[in-house]
XYZ file of C-alpha atoms in Angstrom:
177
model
C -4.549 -19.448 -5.786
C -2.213 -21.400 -3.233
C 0.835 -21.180 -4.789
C 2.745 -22.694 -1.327
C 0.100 -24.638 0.243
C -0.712 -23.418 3.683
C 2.009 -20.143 3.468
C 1.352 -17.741 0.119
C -1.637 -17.652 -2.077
C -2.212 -14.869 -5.057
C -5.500 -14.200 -5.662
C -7.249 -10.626 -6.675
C -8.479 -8.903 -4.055
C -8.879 -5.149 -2.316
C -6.288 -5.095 0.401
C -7.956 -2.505 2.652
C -10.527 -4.997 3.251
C -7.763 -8.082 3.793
C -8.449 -9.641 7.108
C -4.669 -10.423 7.735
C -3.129 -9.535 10.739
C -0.804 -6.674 8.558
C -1.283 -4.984 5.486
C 1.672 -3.588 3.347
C 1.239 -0.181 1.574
C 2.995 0.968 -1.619
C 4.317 4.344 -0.086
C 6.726 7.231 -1.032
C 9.760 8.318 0.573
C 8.138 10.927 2.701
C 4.730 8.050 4.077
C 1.928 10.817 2.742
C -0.889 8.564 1.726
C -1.717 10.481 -1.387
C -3.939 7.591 -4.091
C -3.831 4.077 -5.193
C -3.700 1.283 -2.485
C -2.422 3.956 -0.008
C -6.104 6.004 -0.414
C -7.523 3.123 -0.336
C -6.066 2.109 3.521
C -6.366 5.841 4.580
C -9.969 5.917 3.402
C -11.015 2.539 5.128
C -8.442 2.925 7.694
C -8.296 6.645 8.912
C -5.833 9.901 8.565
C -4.169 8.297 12.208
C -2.577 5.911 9.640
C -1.179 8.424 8.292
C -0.081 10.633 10.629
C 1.689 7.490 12.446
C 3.267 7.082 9.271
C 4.262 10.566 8.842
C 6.051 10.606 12.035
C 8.638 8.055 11.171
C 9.528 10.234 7.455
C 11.579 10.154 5.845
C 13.207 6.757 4.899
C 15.125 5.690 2.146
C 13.753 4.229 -0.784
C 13.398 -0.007 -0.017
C 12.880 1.062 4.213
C 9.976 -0.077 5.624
C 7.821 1.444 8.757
C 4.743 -0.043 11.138
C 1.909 1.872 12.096
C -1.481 1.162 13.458
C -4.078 -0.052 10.998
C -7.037 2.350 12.547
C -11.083 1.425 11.443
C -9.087 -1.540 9.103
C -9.752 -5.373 9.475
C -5.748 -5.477 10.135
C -3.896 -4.560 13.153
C -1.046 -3.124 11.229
C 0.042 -1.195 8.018
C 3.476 -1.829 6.711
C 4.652 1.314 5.019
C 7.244 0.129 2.119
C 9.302 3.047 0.272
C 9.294 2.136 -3.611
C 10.170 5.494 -4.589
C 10.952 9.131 -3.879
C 8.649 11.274 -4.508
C 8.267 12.829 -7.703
C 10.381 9.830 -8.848
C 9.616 6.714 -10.710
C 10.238 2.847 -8.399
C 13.133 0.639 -8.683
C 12.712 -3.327 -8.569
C 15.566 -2.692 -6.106
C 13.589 -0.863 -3.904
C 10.653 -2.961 -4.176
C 12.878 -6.432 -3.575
C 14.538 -4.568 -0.675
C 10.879 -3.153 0.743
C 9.456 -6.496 0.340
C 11.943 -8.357 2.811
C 11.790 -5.263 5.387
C 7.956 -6.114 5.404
C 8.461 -9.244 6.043
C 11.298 -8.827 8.571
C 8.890 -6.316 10.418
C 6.410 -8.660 10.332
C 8.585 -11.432 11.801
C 9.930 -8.882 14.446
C 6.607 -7.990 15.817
C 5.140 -11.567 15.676
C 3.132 -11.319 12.643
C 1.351 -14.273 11.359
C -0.342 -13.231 8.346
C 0.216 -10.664 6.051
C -0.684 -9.381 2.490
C 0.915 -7.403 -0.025
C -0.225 -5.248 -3.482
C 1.433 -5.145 -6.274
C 4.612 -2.574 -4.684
C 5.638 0.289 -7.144
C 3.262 -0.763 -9.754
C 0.424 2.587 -9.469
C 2.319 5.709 -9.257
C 5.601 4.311 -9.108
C 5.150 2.928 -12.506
C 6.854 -0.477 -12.751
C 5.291 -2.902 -14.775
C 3.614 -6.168 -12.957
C 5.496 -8.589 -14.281
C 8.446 -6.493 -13.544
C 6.725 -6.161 -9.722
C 6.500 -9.747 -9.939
C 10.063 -10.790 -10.585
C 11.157 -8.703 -7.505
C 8.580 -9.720 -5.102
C 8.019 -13.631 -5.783
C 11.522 -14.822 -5.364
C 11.902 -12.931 -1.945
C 9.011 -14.317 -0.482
C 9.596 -17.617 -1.468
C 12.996 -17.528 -0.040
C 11.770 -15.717 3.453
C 9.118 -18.319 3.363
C 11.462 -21.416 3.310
C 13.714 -19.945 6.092
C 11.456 -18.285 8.370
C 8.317 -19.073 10.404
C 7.045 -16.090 10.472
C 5.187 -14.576 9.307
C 2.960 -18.056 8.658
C 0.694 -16.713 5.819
C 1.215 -13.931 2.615
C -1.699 -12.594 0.652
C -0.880 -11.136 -2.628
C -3.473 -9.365 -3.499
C -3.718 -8.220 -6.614
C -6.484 -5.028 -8.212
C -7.222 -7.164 -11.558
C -7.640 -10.253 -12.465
C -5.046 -9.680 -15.163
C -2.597 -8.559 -12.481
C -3.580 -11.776 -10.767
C -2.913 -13.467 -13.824
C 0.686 -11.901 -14.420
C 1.505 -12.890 -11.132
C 0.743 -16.794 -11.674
C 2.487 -16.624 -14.663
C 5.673 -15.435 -13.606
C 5.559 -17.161 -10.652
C 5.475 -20.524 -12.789
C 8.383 -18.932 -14.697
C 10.264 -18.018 -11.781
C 9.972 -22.035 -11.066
C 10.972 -23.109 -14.561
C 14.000 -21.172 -14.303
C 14.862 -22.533 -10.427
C 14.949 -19.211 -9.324
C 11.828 -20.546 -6.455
C-alpha cells in the first residue's frame, strides 16, 4: 500500500527478490549473515555479500555499512546493526540504523530502496514496536530529502504488513507523521 504516494509504500513482500536499487539487512554487530532476512540475501545474493560486509566489522549497534548486492536484483545491501550479538535490539538502534540507511543511500545516489522489519527476527522486538521506530524516521527523511526517491517496506506476513498500516495510521492520529 502507498502510504506517501509516489515515495513509501508497505506491502508484504521477500526482500531478496526486491528490485530496488538497495536492500537493507537486519544485521549484528559483527555483519555475519547468520538466518532470517540476512540468509535470505546471502542465499540469493552470494557469501561476497558477506565477506564485503565482514570487512567493515565491527560497528556499533544503530551504524550502518554498504556492500555489493552480488547474484541480487539490487545493486546494494545496506548492513544496519540492531544488536550485538548474543544480545537482544533496541528501538534506538533500529531508529538510529534506519536513518544511516537512508543517509547511505542519499550519499551514494540511491533512488530506491527497501527495508524489513529491522530487529524484529533474532533481535526480538516486536513489529509494532519495529514500527514506531522506523515509520516516523522515514517519514521525516522523506519530507526533507530527495533522495532516496522511493522506500519499500517489505514486510514477511501479511500480519506484519498489517501492523505496519496500523501504526502507521496511529503514528498520523497522534501527529507524530
Amino acid at each position: 500500500m502507498e502510504v506517501i504516494p509516489g515515495r513509501l509504500n508497505i506491502r508484504q513482500g521477500d526482500i531478496s527478490l526486491s528490485k530496488t536499487q538497495a536492500v537493507v539487512n537486519a544485521a549484528n554487530t559483527e555483519l555475519w549473515m547468520g538466518s532470517g532476512v540476512a540468509g535470505a540475501l546471502k542465499e540469493r545474493g552470494g557469501d561476497v555479500i558477506e565477506r564485503e560486509a565482514m570487512a567493515q566489522a565491527p560497528i556499533k549497534p544503530g551504524g550502518s555499512v554498504m556492500t555489493q548486492g552480488g547474484e541480487l536484483f539490487a545493486d546494494y545491501v545496506i548492513h544496519v546493526a540492531t544488536m550485538e550479538v548474543g544480545e537482544p535490539a533496541t528501538a534506538n538502534s533500529v531508529r538510529l540504523g534506519t536513518m544511516g540507511a537512508l543517509a547511505l543511500a542519499k550519499d551514494n545516489d540511491i533512488d530506491s530502496i527497501a527495508f524489513p522489519a529491522l530487529g524484529t527476527g533474532v533481535g526480538g522486538i516486536s513489529i509494532s514496536e519495529c514500527a514506531c521506530a522506523m515509520l516516523p524516521v522515514i517519514s521525516r527523511w522523506l519530507r526533507e530529502n530527495e533522495l532516496p526517491g522511493t522506500v519499500d517496506i517489505l514486510l514477511f506476513s501479511e500480519e506484519d504488513m498489517d501492523i505496519f498500516l496500523k501504526v502507521w495510521e496511529e503514528l498520523k492520529l497522534e501527529g507524530e507523521l
